[in-house]
CSV table of N, CA and C in Angstrom, one decimal:
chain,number,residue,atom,x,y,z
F,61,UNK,N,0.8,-1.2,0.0
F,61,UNK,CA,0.0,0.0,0.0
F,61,UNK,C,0.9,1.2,0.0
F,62,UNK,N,0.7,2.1,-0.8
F,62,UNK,CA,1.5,3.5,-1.1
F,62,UNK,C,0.6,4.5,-0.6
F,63,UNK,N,1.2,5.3,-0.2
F,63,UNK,CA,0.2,6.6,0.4
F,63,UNK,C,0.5,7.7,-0.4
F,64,UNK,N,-0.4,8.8,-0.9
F,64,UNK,CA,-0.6,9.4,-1.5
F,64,UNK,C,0.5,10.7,-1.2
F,65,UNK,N,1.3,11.4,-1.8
F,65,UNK,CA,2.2,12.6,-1.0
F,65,UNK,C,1.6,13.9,-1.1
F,66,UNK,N,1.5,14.7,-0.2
F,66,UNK,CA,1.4,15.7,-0.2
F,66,UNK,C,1.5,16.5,-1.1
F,67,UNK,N,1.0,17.7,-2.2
F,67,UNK,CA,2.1,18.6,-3.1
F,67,UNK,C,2.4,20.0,-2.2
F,68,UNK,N,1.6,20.1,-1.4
F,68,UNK,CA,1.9,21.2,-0.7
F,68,UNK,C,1.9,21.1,0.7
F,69,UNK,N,2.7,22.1,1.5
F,69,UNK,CA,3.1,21.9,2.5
F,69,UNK,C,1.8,22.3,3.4
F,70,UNK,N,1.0,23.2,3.3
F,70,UNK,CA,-0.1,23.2,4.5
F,70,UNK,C,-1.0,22.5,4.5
F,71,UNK,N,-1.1,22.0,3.1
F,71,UNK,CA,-2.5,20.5,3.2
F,71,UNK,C,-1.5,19.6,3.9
F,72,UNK,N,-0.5,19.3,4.0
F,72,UNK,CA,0.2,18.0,4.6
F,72,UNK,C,0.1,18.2,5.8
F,73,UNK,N,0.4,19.7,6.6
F,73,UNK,CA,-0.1,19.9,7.9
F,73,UNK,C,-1.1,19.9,8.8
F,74,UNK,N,-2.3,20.4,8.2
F,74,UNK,CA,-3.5,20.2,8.4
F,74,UNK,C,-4.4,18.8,8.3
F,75,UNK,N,-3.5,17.7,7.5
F,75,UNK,CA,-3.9,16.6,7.4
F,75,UNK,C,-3.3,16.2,9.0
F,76,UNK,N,-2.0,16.3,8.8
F,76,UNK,CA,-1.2,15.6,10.3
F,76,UNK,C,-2.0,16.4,11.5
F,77,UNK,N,-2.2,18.0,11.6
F,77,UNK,CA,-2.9,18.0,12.7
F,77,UNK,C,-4.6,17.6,13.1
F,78,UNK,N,-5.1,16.8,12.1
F,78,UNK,CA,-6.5,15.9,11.8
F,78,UNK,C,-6.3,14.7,12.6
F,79,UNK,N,-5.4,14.1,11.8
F,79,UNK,CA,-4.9,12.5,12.6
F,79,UNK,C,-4.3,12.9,13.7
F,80,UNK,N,-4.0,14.0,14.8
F,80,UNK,CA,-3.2,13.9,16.0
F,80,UNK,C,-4.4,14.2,16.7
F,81,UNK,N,-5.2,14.9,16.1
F,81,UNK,CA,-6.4,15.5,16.8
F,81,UNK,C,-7.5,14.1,17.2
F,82,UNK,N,-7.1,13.5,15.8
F,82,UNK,CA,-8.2,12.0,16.1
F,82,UNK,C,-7.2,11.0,16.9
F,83,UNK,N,-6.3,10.9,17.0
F,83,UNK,CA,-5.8,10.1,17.6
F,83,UNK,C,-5.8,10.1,19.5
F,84,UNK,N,-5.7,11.8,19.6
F,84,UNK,CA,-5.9,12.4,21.2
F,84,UNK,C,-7.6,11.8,21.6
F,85,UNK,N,-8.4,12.3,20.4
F,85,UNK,CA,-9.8,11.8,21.3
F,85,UNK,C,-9.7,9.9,21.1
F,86,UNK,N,-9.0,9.7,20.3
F,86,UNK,CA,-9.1,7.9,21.0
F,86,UNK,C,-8.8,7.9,21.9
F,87,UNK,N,-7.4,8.4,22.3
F,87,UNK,CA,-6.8,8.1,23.7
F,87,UNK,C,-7.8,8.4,24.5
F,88,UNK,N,-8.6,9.4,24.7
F,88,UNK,CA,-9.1,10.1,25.8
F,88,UNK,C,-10.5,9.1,25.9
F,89,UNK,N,-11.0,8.5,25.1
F,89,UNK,CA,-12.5,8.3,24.7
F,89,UNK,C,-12.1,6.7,24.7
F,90,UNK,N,-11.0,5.8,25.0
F,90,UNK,CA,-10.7,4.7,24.6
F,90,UNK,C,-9.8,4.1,26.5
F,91,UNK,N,-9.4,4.9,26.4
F,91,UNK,CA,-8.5,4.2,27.6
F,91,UNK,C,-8.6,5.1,29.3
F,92,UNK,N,-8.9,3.9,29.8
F,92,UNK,CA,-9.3,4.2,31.2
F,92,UNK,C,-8.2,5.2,32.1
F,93,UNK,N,-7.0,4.5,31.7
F,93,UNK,CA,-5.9,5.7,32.7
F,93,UNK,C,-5.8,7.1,31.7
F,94,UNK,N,-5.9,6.8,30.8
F,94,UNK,CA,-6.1,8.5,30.3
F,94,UNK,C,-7.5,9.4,30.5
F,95,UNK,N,-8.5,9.0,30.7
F,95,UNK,CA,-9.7,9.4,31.2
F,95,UNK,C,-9.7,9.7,32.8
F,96,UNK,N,-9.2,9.1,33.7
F,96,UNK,CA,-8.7,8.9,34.7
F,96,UNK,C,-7.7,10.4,34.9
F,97,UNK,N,-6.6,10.5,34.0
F,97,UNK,CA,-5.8,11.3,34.1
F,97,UNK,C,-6.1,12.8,33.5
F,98,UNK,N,-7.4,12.3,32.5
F,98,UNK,CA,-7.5,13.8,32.0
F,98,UNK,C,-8.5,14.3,32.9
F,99,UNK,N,-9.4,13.6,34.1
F,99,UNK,CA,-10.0,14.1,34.7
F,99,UNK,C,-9.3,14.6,35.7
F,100,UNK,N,-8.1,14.1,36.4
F,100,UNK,CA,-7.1,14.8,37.2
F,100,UNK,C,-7.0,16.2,36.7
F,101,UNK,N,-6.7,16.4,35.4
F,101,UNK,CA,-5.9,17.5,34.8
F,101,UNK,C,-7.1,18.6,34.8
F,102,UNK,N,-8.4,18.6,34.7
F,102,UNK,CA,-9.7,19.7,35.0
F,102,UNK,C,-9.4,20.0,36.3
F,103,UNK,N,-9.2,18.6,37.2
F,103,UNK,CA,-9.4,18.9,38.7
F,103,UNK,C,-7.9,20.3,39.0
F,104,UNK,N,-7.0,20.0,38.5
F,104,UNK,CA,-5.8,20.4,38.7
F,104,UNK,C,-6.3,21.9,37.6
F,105,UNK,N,-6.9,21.9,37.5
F,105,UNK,CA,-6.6,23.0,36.4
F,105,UNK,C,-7.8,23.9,36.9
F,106,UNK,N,-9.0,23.5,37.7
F,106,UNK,CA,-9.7,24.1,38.5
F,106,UNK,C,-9.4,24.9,39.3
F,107,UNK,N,-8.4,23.8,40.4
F,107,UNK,CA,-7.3,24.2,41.4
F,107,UNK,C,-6.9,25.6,41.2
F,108,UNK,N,-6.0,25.4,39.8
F,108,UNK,CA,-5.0,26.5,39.4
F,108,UNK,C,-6.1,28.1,40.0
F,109,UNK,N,-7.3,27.9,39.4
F,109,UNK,CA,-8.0,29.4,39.2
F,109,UNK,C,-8.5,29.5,40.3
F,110,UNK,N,-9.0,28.5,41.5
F,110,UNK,CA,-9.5,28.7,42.4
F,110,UNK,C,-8.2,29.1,43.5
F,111,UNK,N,-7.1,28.9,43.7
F,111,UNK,CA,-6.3,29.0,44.1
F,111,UNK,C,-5.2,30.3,43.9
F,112,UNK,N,-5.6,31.1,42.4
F,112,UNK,CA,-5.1,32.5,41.6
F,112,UNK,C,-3.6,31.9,41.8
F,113,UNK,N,-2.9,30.6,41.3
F,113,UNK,CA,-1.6,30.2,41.2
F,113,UNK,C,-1.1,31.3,40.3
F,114,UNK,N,0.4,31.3,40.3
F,114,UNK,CA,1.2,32.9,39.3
F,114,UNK,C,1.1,32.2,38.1
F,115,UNK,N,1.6,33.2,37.2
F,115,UNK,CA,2.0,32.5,35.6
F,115,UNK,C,3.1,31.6,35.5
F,116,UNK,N,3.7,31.8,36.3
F,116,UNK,CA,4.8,30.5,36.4
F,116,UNK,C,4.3,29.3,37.0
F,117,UNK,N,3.4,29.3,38.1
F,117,UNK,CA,3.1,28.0,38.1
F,117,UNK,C,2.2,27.0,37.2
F,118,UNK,N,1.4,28.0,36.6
F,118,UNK,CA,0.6,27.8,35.6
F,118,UNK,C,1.4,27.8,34.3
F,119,UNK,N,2.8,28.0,33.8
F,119,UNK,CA,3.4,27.1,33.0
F,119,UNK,C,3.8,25.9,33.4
F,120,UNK,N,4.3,25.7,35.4
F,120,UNK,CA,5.0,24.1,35.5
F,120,UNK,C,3.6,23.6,35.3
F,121,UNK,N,2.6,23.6,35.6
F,121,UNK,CA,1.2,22.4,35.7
F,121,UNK,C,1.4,22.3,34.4
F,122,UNK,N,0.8,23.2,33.4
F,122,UNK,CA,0.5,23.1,32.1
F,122,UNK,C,1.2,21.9,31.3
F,123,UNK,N,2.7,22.1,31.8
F,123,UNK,CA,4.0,21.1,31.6
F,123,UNK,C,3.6,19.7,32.1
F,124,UNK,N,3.3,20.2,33.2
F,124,UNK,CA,3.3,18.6,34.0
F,124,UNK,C,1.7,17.6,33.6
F,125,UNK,N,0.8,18.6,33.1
F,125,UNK,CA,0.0,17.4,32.7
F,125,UNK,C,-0.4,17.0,31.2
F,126,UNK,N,0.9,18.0,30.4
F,126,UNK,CA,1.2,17.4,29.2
F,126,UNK,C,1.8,16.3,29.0
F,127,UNK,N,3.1,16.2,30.0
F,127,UNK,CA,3.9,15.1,29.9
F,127,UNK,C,3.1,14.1,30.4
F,128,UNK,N,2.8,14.0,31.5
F,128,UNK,CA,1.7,12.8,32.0
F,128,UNK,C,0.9,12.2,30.8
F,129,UNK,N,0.0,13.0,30.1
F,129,UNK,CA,-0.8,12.4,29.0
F,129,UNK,C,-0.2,11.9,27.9
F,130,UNK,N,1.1,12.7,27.7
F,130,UNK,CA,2.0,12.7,26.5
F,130,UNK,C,2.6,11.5,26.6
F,131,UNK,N,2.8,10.8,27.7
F,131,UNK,CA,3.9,10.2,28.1
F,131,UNK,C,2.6,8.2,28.2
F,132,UNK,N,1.5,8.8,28.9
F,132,UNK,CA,0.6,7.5,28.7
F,132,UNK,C,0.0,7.6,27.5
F,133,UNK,N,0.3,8.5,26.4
F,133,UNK,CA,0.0,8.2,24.9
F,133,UNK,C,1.2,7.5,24.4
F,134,UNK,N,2.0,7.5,24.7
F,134,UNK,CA,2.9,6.7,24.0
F,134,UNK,C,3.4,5.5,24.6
F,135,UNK,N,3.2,5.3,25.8
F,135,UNK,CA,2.9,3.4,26.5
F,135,UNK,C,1.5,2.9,25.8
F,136,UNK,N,0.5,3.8,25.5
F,136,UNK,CA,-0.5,2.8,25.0
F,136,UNK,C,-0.1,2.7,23.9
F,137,UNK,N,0.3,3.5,22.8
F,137,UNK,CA,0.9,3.2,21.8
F,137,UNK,C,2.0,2.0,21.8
F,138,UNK,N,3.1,1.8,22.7
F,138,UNK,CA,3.9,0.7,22.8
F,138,UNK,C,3.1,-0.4,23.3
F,139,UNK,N,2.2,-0.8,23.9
F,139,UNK,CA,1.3,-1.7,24.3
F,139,UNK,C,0.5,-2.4,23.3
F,140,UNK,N,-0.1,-1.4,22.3
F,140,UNK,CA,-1.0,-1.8,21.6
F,140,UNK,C,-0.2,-2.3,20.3
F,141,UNK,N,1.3,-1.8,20.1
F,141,UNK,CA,2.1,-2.4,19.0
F,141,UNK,C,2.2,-4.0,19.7
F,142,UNK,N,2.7,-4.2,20.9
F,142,UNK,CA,3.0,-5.2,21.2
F,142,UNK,C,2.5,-6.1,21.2
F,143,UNK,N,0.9,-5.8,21.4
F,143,UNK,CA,-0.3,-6.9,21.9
F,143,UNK,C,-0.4,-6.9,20.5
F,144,UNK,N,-0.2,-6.3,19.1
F,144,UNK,CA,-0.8,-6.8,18.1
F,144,UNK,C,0.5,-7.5,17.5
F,145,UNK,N,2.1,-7.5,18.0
F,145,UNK,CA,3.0,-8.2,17.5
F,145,UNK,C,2.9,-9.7,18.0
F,146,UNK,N,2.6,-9.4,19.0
F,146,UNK,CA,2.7,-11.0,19.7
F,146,UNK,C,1.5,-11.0,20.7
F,147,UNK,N,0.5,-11.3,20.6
F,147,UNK,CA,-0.7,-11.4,21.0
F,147,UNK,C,-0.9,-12.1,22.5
F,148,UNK,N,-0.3,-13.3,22.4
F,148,UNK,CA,-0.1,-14.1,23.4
F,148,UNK,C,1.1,-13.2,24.8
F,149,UNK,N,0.7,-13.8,26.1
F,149,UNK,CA,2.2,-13.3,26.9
F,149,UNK,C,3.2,-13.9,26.4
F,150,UNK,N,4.4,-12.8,26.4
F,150,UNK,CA,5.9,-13.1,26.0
F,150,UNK,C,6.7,-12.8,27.1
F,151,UNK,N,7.6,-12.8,27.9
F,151,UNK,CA,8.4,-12.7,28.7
F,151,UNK,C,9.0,-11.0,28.4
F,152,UNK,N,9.5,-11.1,26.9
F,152,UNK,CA,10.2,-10.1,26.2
F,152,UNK,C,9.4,-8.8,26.2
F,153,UNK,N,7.9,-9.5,25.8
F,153,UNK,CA,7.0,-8.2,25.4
F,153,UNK,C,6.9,-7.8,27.0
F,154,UNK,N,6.3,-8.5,27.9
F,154,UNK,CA,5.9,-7.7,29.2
F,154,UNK,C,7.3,-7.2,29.5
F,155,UNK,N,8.6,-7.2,29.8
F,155,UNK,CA,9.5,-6.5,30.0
F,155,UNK,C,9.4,-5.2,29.4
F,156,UNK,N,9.3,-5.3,28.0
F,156,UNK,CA,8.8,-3.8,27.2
F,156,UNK,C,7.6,-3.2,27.4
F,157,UNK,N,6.6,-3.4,28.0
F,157,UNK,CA,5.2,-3.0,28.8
F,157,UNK,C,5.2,-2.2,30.0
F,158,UNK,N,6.4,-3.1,30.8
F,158,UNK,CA,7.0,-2.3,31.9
F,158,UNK,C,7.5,-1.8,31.9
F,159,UNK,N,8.5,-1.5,30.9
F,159,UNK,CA,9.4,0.1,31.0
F,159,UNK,C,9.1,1.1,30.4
F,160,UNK,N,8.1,1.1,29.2
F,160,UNK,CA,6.7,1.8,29.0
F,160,UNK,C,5.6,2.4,30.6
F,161,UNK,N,5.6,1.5,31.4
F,161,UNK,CA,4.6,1.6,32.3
F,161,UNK,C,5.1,2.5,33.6
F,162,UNK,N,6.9,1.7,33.2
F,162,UNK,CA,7.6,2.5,34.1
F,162,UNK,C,7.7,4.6,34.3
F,163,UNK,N,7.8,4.7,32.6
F,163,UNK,CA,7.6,5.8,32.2
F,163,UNK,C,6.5,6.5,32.7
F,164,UNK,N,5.5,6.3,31.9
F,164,UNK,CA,4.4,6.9,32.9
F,164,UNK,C,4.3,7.4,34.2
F,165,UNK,N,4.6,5.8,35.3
F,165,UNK,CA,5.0,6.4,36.8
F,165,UNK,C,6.4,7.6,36.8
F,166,UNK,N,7.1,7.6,36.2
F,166,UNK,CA,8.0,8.3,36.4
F,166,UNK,C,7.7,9.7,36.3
F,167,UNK,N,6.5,9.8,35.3
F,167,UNK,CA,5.6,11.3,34.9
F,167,UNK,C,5.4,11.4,35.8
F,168,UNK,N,4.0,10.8,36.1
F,168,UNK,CA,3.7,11.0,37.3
F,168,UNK,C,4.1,11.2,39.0
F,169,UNK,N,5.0,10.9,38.8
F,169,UNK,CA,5.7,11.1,39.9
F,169,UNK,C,6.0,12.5,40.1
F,170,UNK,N,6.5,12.9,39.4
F,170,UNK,CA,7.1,14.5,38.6
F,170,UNK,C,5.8,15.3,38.7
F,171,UNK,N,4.6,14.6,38.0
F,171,UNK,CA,3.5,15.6,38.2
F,171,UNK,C,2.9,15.9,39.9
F,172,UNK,N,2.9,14.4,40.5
F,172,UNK,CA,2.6,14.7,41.8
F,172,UNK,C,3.5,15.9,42.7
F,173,UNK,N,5.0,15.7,42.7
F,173,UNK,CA,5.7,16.5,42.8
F,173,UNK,C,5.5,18.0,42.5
F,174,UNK,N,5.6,18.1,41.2
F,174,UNK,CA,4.7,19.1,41.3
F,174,UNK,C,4.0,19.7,41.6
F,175,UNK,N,2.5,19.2,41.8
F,175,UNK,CA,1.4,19.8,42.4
F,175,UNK,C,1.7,19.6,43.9
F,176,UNK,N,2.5,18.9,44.7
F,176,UNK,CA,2.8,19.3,45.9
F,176,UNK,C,3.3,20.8,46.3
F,177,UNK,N,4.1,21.1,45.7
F,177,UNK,CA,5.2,21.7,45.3
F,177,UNK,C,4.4,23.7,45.2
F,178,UNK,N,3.4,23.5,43.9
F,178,UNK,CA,2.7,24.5,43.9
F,178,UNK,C,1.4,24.6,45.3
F,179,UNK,N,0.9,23.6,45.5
F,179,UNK,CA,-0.6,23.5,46.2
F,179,UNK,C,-0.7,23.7,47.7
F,180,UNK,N,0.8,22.7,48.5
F,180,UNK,CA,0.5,22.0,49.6
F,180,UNK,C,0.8,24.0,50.2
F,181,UNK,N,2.2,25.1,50.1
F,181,UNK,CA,2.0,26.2,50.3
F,181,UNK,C,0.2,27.0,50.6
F,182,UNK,N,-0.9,26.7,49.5
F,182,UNK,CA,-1.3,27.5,49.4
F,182,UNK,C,-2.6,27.0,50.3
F,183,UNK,N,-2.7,25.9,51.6
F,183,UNK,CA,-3.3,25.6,52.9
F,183,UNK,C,-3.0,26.2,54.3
């Protein structure tokens, strides 16, 4: 299968920002820890205005619950390659699941931190 090329450079962008656009509401509309996490990120982003955080802290959040989503978009993406490479459990694939998964926690960790960081001050 050949895919068709672009001749111009803003239709080729607006095509890619279509598929990124559709690919965010799968994530969001398909998988439980990303619905889970983008409802964290309202709760946290409620916070922000209910709490009048500075512009600086409201660029680290902004940061931190990009990376978080950013970061469990591309473990489900490594998950979902895996489960369609080798379908069955493999020793190999769950190793690469978990360092994927590892990732994530490691976001999150960062994000928790974070919102420690800005919030627990403002009690």
């Amino acid at each position: 299968m050949e895919f068709e090329r672009d001749k111009t450079f803003l239709t080729g962008r607006f095509k890619s920002m279509g598929f990124a656009f559709k690919g965010a509401v799968k994530l969001i509309s398909t998988e439980h820890s990303v619905m889970v996490q983008s409802c964290l990120a309202v709760v946290m982003i409620i916070a922000g205005f209910y709490f009048e955080i500075s512009h600086e802290e409201w660029l680290i959040q902004t940061l931190a619950i990009g990376l978080v989503l950013g970061i469990e978009g591309l473990n489900t993406a490594v998950e979902k390659v895996a489960d369609f490479i080798h379908p069955e459990y493999h020793e190999r694939i769950g190793f690469i699941k978990d360092i994927a998964a590892g990732a994530v926690f490691f976001a999150a960790m960062t994000a928790i931190a974070i919102g420690c960081i800005i919030y627990i001050p403002k009690f």
